[in-house]
Amino acid sequence: SVFINALIVCVWKLPLTFSQQAAAVSIAHLAVLSAGAFLVAHGRKLSGPLSIFVALVASLNGWIICWGASDWFGALGAFTWLPWAWWAAEQALDPTRSRWRFLWPAPFVYLLIAGGFPYTVLMLALVLVCLALRAVFEVRTVETASPARTGPGGLARLTRIGPLLAGVTLGLGLAAPAWLALLDYVHGSARESLHPSAHWQWLVPWNAWPGLILPSWTVNWSNFSSRLVPHGATELACGLVPPIALLTGFLVNGRAILKKIRWETALLFVVFILAMSPTAGAFRWSFRWLPLLHLVLALCAAEALSSFSPKQRRFTAFLMLLLVIMLIIGVLVLRTSGDHLFPLGWIFLGLALGWLLVESLQRNFLCEWAPAAVVFAALLATYICIPPNSGVPKYNLAQSLLEPQPLDPHRLYLSVYPTPATFYRVEAKPGPVGQIVRLGSTSMWAGLRFVNGYSPIRPAGVAREFASAIHGEVDPDLAQWFLQHQAGENGLLERIGIDGIIVAREFNFTPQPAAEWELATEADEGRVFHRRGQPIPTVRSVNFSGKNSIAKITDIVAGRNYVSAFVVAPDGDRPALIAVSRPFFPGYRAQIDRRDLAVFSERSLIPLIDVPPGTHGRLTLYYRPDWLIYGSALAIISAAVCLIFAFFAIRNPRKRVTSV
């Protein structure tokens, strides 16, 4: 994503700590998210206060704050653009706008897909299907605010979604490198073969939905370990008003409200069911649908509030007060109060009473802004009273992780450490962690080379060979076997190029044979072992099978996506085998003096290249997979099409088409 990378580069230049940098990036995305939600609401002719109401719920709801902004930035980075894509899709479907309206969805579809969260792509697909069906089966006119149902449509009706399809297609083209890369990496990975229990983790329990009103509502949820544990409903927090406003709308004016927002209500119901249903394929944790549920719920509630009379608004405030009282009594009786019922319950009672008082005063300005004010105050109180990161642990990562010491940047390490979520969270280790073991992918901050690291996909080679988990922790029994049986000469670790072993303090095994390894560093966190002698070069000539000659390799140059070296293969009838200590992915290509060479792998772990005997010249290994070649071509073509049509749109801005 151009936006994410540009923002991260700018933030990284500021004198901030890791946590401050993360907060700055999240805050920037929350601001963009709220602006997009405001546009969606304002485009539906909602008032300014109600549009801000929607923006607050969309950007500050429990799931976005407790998971997206605090833990899973990828989710926030992608969902930020969903309201923008929604707004752009509605612009493309508006027949009163310019003929160039199909350009609107393209950049936002690109930004959403490139954000890197596949769940959001599913959300976008669901929203687009809903908008397309509405465009086909309903006609909006300039004079009437509500849609009028029409009979079954023919081919002419289908043409109404043409601009939307064109814009989405351009957006898919712009984002082609992102989604093609995802499809390529998932194939054969550990993520492709999830354990069946993973599909039942983090579903929204049917009895957790009262948390939409009272976030302290605590019932059993299935966590990351598939265990049912008591968990509060902070993810469901949406600021009190939305569910009650929608409920009031259906109670006092159900038929009119349903006619006005029937498509949004259908979308809300579908997302509601999906959030409680088990996942399938490479997807997991159905509660990830909640950001979309909050956005749709806020839009439906705002539409309901916009149609209320003063009397109905007072009834809404009264119903809120009544439901809060009933839920407080209910949690005490059912023992679902958790640890944070009070003072949150008292605050919510005060907010409900305050809103009822404001509605009783019948001051237009106060009444217009009351829902947004209650939402903001309720969400603020929720995050003050309830810890916002109850599901994911925190780690104390010091700025010293920017420095490689005491490790050697010229060596390739395998780090063996226990589960970070259990042994390195701040509750277990309050002090700084990771200077030795380099948890997850923190090694990248200092430019260190590690075999294992954080990966939600876990590519086939490393994940299968070392049984590594998402945060890079290797199975300890397998790690012990590797260190005792495969760490010596011609062992698998040497073949890969591993010449550094890090063993956390929690384990007492060491690499064998001891004559080949020396203790380089020992600290409270663990021990660092180096293979005796000089570091293994990134590019080397090997003879694993006894059938290859040994080439002379000099002048090694390692870049981000390539590595090169001058190679001289001996004359004779045996080729030289060149091993490169980099993770293998399909898509590596090799050339020596513009002559293509075949690239294969050692157990899908490192690239290997056969160099014909007598060959000499500069060997270059570079990563250029098919998804990058074809994806870049699609992106360039799509960008060119967008720029050409944007040029014509700027030159002819007033050309419009008539409503169908």
XYZ file of N, CA and C in Angstrom, residues 475-640:
498
model
N 9.111 -25.736 17.590
C 8.753 -26.813 18.509
C 9.989 -27.221 19.307
N 9.963 -27.142 20.654
C 11.182 -27.374 21.445
C 11.752 -28.778 21.297
N 10.914 -29.794 21.202
C 11.420 -31.162 21.036
C 12.118 -31.316 19.692
N 11.518 -30.749 18.652
C 12.145 -30.817 17.339
C 13.431 -30.000 17.312
N 13.420 -28.842 17.979
C 14.625 -28.014 18.036
C 15.759 -28.750 18.740
N 15.436 -29.441 19.820
C 16.460 -30.208 20.530
C 17.043 -31.300 19.629
N 16.177 -31.964 18.866
C 16.663 -33.009 17.957
C 17.568 -32.409 16.889
N 17.182 -31.263 16.337
C 18.013 -30.607 15.331
C 19.381 -30.252 15.906
N 19.396 -29.685 17.096
C 20.660 -29.243 17.682
C 21.558 -30.414 18.051
N 20.985 -31.561 18.347
C 21.792 -32.711 18.745
C 22.193 -33.598 17.571
N 21.412 -33.582 16.478
C 21.676 -34.515 15.386
C 21.935 -33.849 14.037
N 21.591 -32.571 13.885
C 21.720 -31.918 12.584
C 22.529 -30.630 12.636
N 23.272 -30.411 13.728
C 24.041 -29.172 13.867
C 25.508 -29.357 13.534
N 25.914 -30.596 13.242
C 27.306 -30.855 12.936
C 27.629 -30.685 11.465
N 28.800 -31.183 11.082
C 29.244 -31.076 9.695
C 28.297 -31.846 8.779
N 27.912 -31.221 7.673
C 26.987 -31.786 6.692
C 25.578 -32.002 7.239
N 25.299 -31.475 8.414
C 23.944 -31.547 8.946
C 23.038 -30.543 8.248
N 21.754 -30.684 8.496
C 20.793 -29.815 7.810
C 21.034 -28.346 8.134
N 21.397 -28.042 9.380
C 21.604 -26.641 9.748
C 22.774 -26.042 8.978
N 23.833 -26.832 8.790
C 24.962 -26.320 8.017
C 24.584 -26.174 6.546
N 23.798 -27.101 6.027
C 23.383 -27.005 4.634
C 22.587 -25.724 4.388
N 21.745 -25.385 5.332
C 20.957 -24.159 5.196
C 21.846 -22.931 5.305
N 22.932 -23.057 6.065
C 23.820 -21.920 6.285
C 23.715 -21.345 7.677
N 23.068 -22.060 8.590
C 22.914 -21.575 9.962
C 24.236 -21.737 10.699
N 24.794 -20.620 11.155
C 26.035 -20.655 11.924
C 25.896 -19.925 13.254
N 24.656 -19.688 13.658
C 24.379 -19.102 14.968
C 23.145 -19.745 15.567
N 23.239 -20.125 16.825
C 22.120 -20.756 17.532
C 21.850 -19.954 18.806
N 20.596 -19.591 19.012
C 20.190 -18.902 20.234
C 19.250 -19.832 20.990
N 19.582 -20.105 22.232
C 18.761 -20.988 23.067
C 18.299 -20.193 24.280
N 17.001 -20.063 24.432
C 16.451 -19.300 25.553
C 16.785 -19.968 26.876
N 16.756 -19.182 27.943
C 17.098 -19.662 29.272
C 16.194 -20.807 29.717
N 14.983 -20.860 29.197
C 14.037 -21.898 29.613
C 14.434 -23.292 29.132
N 15.397 -23.391 28.196
C 15.834 -24.690 27.675
C 17.290 -24.923 28.063
N 17.636 -26.194 28.281
C 18.995 -26.504 28.740
C 19.809 -27.288 27.717
N 19.336 -27.431 26.479
C 20.111 -28.168 25.489
C 21.020 -27.214 24.726
N 22.054 -27.766 24.120
C 23.052 -26.993 23.379
C 23.325 -27.683 22.043
N 23.850 -26.955 21.057
C 24.163 -27.586 19.771
C 25.333 -28.558 19.900
N 25.243 -29.651 19.171
C 26.263 -30.697 19.179
C 26.748 -30.950 17.744
N 27.981 -31.395 17.575
C 28.979 -31.672 18.610
C 29.581 -30.387 19.183
N 29.954 -30.447 20.434
C 30.450 -29.257 21.124
C 31.722 -28.717 20.487
N 32.491 -29.594 19.814
C 33.745 -29.146 19.212
C 33.514 -28.169 18.063
N 32.331 -28.183 17.475
C 32.052 -27.297 16.342
C 31.392 -25.991 16.755
N 31.042 -25.858 18.031
C 30.321 -24.671 18.484
C 31.015 -24.071 19.696
N 30.900 -22.765 19.803
C 31.447 -22.064 20.955
C 30.399 -21.114 21.520
N 30.431 -20.946 22.829
C 29.502 -20.032 23.492
C 29.978 -18.604 23.255
N 29.193 -17.831 22.518
C 29.578 -16.458 22.191
C 29.096 -15.470 23.235
N 27.890 -15.655 23.742
C 27.291 -14.727 24.703
C 26.351 -15.502 25.610
N 26.332 -15.110 26.868
C 25.375 -15.685 27.811
C 24.783 -14.548 28.638
N 23.467 -14.523 28.748
C 22.769 -13.486 29.505
C 21.574 -14.121 30.203
N 20.863 -13.292 30.967
C 19.698 -13.812 31.684
C 18.645 -14.377 30.736
N 18.583 -13.839 29.523
C 17.540 -14.257 28.589
C 17.886 -15.537 27.850
N 19.171 -15.840 27.708
C 19.545 -17.047 26.997
C 21.012 -17.049 26.615
N 21.370 -18.049 25.807
C 22.755 -18.219 25.375
C 22.834 -18.160 23.851
N 23.961 -17.642 23.365
C 24.205 -17.525 21.930
C 25.422 -18.368 21.585
N 25.253 -19.299 20.640
C 26.337 -20.162 20.188
C 26.673 -19.819 18.743
N 27.979 -19.775 18.458
C 28.447 -19.539 17.095
C 29.236 -20.746 16.616
N 29.033 -21.077 15.347
C 29.858 -22.130 14.751
C 31.300 -21.626 14.687
N 32.234 -22.470 15.062
C 33.632 -22.042 15.105
C 34.116 -21.642 13.708
N 34.975 -20.652 13.698
C 35.497 -20.166 12.438
C 34.743 -18.941 11.957
N 34.974 -18.584 10.720
C 34.343 -17.411 10.132
C 32.873 -17.700 9.799
N 32.055 -16.646 9.737
C 30.654 -16.855 9.355
C 30.539 -17.506 7.981
N 29.539 -18.344 7.823
C 29.282 -18.979 6.531
C 28.824 -17.907 5.550
N 29.464 -17.794 4.391
C 29.057 -16.748 3.440
C 27.645 -16.993 2.909
N 27.007 -15.915 2.498
C 25.647 -16.016 1.966
C 25.606 -16.856 0.702
N 26.628 -16.742 -0.129
C 26.737 -17.537 -1.356
C 27.951 -18.447 -1.223
N 27.759 -19.754 -1.417
C 28.859 -20.704 -1.269
C 28.675 -21.860 -2.239
N 29.773 -22.468 -2.569
C 29.758 -23.657 -3.412
C 29.756 -24.882 -2.509
N 28.840 -25.807 -2.757
C 28.666 -26.970 -1.877
C 28.687 -28.243 -2.710
N 28.871 -29.346 -2.009
C 28.871 -30.664 -2.644
C 28.110 -31.629 -1.739
N 26.809 -31.405 -1.634
C 25.987 -32.189 -0.721
C 25.960 -33.674 -1.095
N 25.899 -33.969 -2.384
C 25.724 -35.356 -2.825
C 27.020 -36.019 -3.270
N 28.131 -35.278 -3.274
C 29.389 -35.840 -3.740
C 29.526 -35.866 -5.246
N 28.626 -35.233 -5.969
C 28.643 -35.260 -7.431
C 28.953 -33.902 -8.043
N 29.299 -32.924 -7.197
C 29.526 -31.570 -7.707
C 30.952 -31.130 -7.454
N 31.442 -30.274 -8.327
C 32.744 -29.657 -8.118
C 32.582 -28.419 -7.240
N 33.676 -27.921 -6.734
C 33.657 -26.743 -5.867
C 34.148 -25.538 -6.663
N 33.279 -24.563 -6.800
C 33.604 -23.354 -7.550
C 34.256 -22.329 -6.630
N 34.979 -21.416 -7.238
C 35.573 -20.312 -6.495
C 34.601 -19.137 -6.522
N 34.280 -18.613 -5.344
C 33.291 -17.537 -5.231
C 33.943 -16.333 -4.567
N 33.817 -15.175 -5.192
C 34.371 -13.932 -4.650
C 33.384 -12.794 -4.875
N 33.664 -11.680 -4.215
C 32.926 -10.428 -4.437
C 31.412 -10.620 -4.292
N 30.990 -11.051 -3.110
C 29.566 -11.266 -2.838
C 28.904 -9.930 -2.516
N 27.785 -9.658 -3.186
C 26.998 -8.447 -2.944
C 25.570 -8.877 -2.641
N 25.087 -8.529 -1.454
C 23.735 -8.920 -1.037
C 22.841 -7.695 -0.983
N 21.745 -7.714 -1.739
C 20.746 -6.659 -1.709
C 19.464 -7.146 -1.073
N 18.441 -6.299 -1.114
C 17.175 -6.664 -0.485
C 16.503 -7.833 -1.202
N 16.442 -7.772 -2.529
C 15.749 -8.796 -3.301
C 16.677 -9.535 -4.261
N 17.967 -9.396 -4.066
C 18.899 -10.092 -4.952
C 20.202 -10.335 -4.212
N 21.002 -11.232 -4.763
C 22.359 -11.451 -4.276
C 23.199 -11.844 -5.487
N 24.420 -11.345 -5.520
C 25.284 -11.652 -6.662
C 26.688 -11.961 -6.166
N 27.429 -12.688 -6.988
C 28.806 -13.040 -6.655
C 29.525 -13.436 -7.938
N 30.852 -13.276 -7.928
C 31.648 -13.714 -9.075
C 31.999 -15.179 -8.870
N 31.626 -16.007 -9.843
C 31.759 -17.461 -9.726
C 32.675 -17.980 -10.830
N 33.594 -18.859 -10.438
C 34.457 -19.556 -11.398
C 34.308 -21.046 -11.143
N 33.625 -21.751 -12.060
C 33.427 -23.194 -11.930
C 34.578 -23.925 -12.614
N 35.143 -24.949 -11.986
C 36.264 -25.682 -12.590
C 35.857 -26.392 -13.882
N 36.829 -26.607 -14.742
C 36.574 -27.401 -15.943
C 36.358 -28.858 -15.552
N 35.793 -29.600 -16.442
C 35.532 -31.012 -16.187
C 34.124 -31.380 -16.584
N 33.637 -32.447 -15.974
C 32.298 -32.926 -16.322
C 31.308 -32.810 -15.177
N 31.717 -32.176 -14.086
C 30.812 -32.051 -12.936
C 30.434 -30.581 -12.731
N 29.137 -30.302 -12.661
C 28.728 -28.910 -12.424
C 28.998 -28.494 -10.979
N 29.056 -27.211 -10.777
C 29.185 -26.669 -9.415
C 27.790 -26.370 -8.874
N 27.594 -26.664 -7.603
C 26.305 -26.402 -6.954
C 26.470 -25.202 -6.028
N 25.719 -24.150 -6.298
C 25.797 -22.918 -5.522
C 24.590 -22.849 -4.591
N 24.857 -22.686 -3.308
C 23.795 -22.549 -2.305
C 23.755 -21.109 -1.817
N 22.556 -20.587 -1.684
C 22.351 -19.215 -1.215
C 21.538 -19.273 0.072
N 22.084 -18.733 1.137
C 21.429 -18.799 2.451
C 20.341 -17.738 2.562
N 19.267 -17.984 1.844
C 18.077 -17.139 1.889
C 16.850 -18.044 1.870
N 15.735 -17.588 2.414
C 14.535 -18.433 2.383
C 14.063 -18.643 0.951
N 13.690 -19.869 0.650
C 13.274 -20.185 -0.710
C 11.788 -19.914 -0.905
N 11.483 -19.263 -2.019
C 10.116 -19.114 -2.509
C 10.135 -19.378 -4.008
N 9.080 -19.974 -4.552
C 9.014 -20.091 -6.009
C 9.055 -18.696 -6.636
N 9.909 -18.518 -7.592
C 10.031 -17.210 -8.228
C 11.450 -16.689 -8.270
N 12.390 -17.417 -7.657
C 13.789 -17.020 -7.780
C 14.284 -17.321 -9.195
N 15.073 -16.413 -9.733
C 15.657 -16.579 -11.062
C 17.149 -16.283 -10.966
N 17.931 -16.999 -11.765
C 19.387 -16.843 -11.718
C 19.938 -16.637 -13.122
N 20.951 -15.785 -13.202
C 21.644 -15.537 -14.463
C 23.134 -15.428 -14.194
N 23.908 -15.853 -15.162
C 25.343 -15.613 -15.117
C 25.752 -15.104 -16.496
N 26.153 -13.854 -16.530
C 26.479 -13.183 -17.795
C 25.325 -13.313 -18.791
N 24.097 -12.989 -18.312
C 22.862 -12.984 -19.112
C 22.443 -14.380 -19.582
N 22.982 -15.389 -18.995
C 22.601 -16.763 -19.315
C 21.758 -17.294 -18.173
N 20.536 -17.727 -18.493
C 19.621 -18.202 -17.459
C 20.064 -19.553 -16.913
N 19.948 -19.688 -15.593
C 20.252 -20.942 -14.907
C 19.037 -21.383 -14.104
N 18.884 -22.690 -13.950
C 17.748 -23.228 -13.197
C 17.980 -23.040 -11.700
N 16.900 -22.703 -10.995
C 16.941 -22.544 -9.538
C 16.000 -23.572 -8.924
N 16.506 -24.349 -7.994
C 15.676 -25.294 -7.258
C 15.956 -25.110 -5.777
N 15.523 -26.047 -4.947
C 15.626 -25.791 -3.505
C 16.089 -27.018 -2.746
N 16.616 -26.771 -1.575
C 16.962 -27.808 -0.612
C 15.808 -27.943 0.363
N 14.913 -28.900 0.118
C 13.756 -29.158 0.984
C 12.912 -27.897 1.173
N 12.819 -27.102 0.112
C 12.036 -25.853 0.107
C 12.538 -24.863 1.147
N 13.846 -24.923 1.459
C 14.403 -24.040 2.484
C 15.303 -22.962 1.898
N 16.236 -23.334 1.001
C 17.146 -22.346 0.422
C 17.245 -22.574 -1.083
N 17.561 -21.523 -1.854
C 17.744 -21.688 -3.301
C 19.080 -22.369 -3.612
N 19.061 -23.242 -4.619
C 20.255 -23.915 -5.119
C 20.343 -23.692 -6.625
N 21.572 -23.551 -7.125
C 21.786 -23.263 -8.547
C 22.887 -24.177 -9.068
N 22.625 -24.865 -10.161
C 23.645 -25.660 -10.849
C 24.360 -24.778 -11.867
N 25.686 -24.675 -11.728
C 26.497 -23.892 -12.663
C 27.300 -24.864 -13.524
N 27.151 -24.816 -14.839
C 27.863 -25.752 -15.716
C 29.382 -25.649 -15.527
N 30.100 -26.762 -15.732
C 31.565 -26.730 -15.577
C 32.211 -25.763 -16.572
N 33.250 -25.108 -16.102
C 33.973 -24.162 -16.942
C 33.337 -22.794 -17.044
N 32.216 -22.593 -16.384
C 31.528 -21.300 -16.449
C 32.176 -20.325 -15.476
N 32.314 -19.095 -15.909
C 32.812 -18.060 -15.002
C 32.142 -16.742 -15.356
N 31.924 -15.930 -14.340
C 31.248 -14.649 -14.517
C 30.471 -14.281 -13.267
N 29.739 -13.198 -13.352
C 28.959 -12.743 -12.191
C 27.597 -13.426 -12.187
N 27.379 -14.183 -11.133
C 26.109 -14.873 -10.919
C 25.177 -13.954 -10.136
N 23.966 -13.789 -10.632
C 22.964 -12.960 -9.955
C 21.720 -13.798 -9.698
N 21.328 -13.845 -8.454
C 20.075 -14.496 -8.059
C 19.115 -13.400 -7.618
N 17.967 -13.321 -8.263
C 17.013 -12.271 -7.920
C 15.627 -12.875 -7.799
N 14.804 -12.203 -7.012
C 13.451 -12.696 -6.744
C 12.478 -11.965 -7.654
N 11.944 -12.673 -8.623
C 10.985 -12.084 -9.549
C 9.929 -13.139 -9.896
N 8.996 -13.364 -8.979
C 7.976 -14.400 -9.205
C 6.972 -13.967 -10.260
N 6.200 -14.929 -10.730
C 5.198 -14.634 -11.758
C 4.170 -13.631 -11.262
N 3.790 -13.745 -9.961
C 2.775 -12.822 -9.455
C 3.267 -11.381 -9.511
N 4.577 -11.187 -9.340
C 5.114 -9.830 -9.405
C 5.156 -9.320 -10.847
N 5.527 -10.194 -11.775
C 5.617 -9.785 -13.181
C 4.239 -9.451 -13.731
N 3.324 -10.418 -13.607
C 1.985 -10.200 -14.167
C 1.190 -9.192 -13.342
N 1.383 -9.221 -12.025
C 0.688 -8.253 -11.183
C 1.127 -6.833 -11.468
N 2.430 -6.633 -11.656
C 2.929 -5.293 -11.974
C 2.416 -4.828 -13.331
N 2.360 -5.755 -14.290
C 1.838 -5.384 -15.610
C 0.376 -4.961 -15.514
N -0.423 -5.726 -14.760
C -1.827 -5.356 -14.576
C -1.955 -4.014 -13.867
N -1.103 -3.798 -12.859
C -1.167 -2.539 -12.114
C -0.803 -1.353 -13.004
N 0.221 -1.515 -13.828
C 0.635 -0.426 -14.716
C -0.454 -0.125 -15.744
N -1.032 -1.176 -16.318
C -2.105 -0.970 -17.299
C -3.300 -0.289 -16.646
N -3.671 -0.749 -15.449
C -4.817 -0.155 -14.752
C -4.548 1.297 -14.396
N -3.323 1.579 -13.937
C -2.980 2.960 -13.604
C -3.024 3.849 -14.844
N -2.536 3.325 -15.964
C -2.571 4.106 -17.203
C -4.007 4.393 -17.630
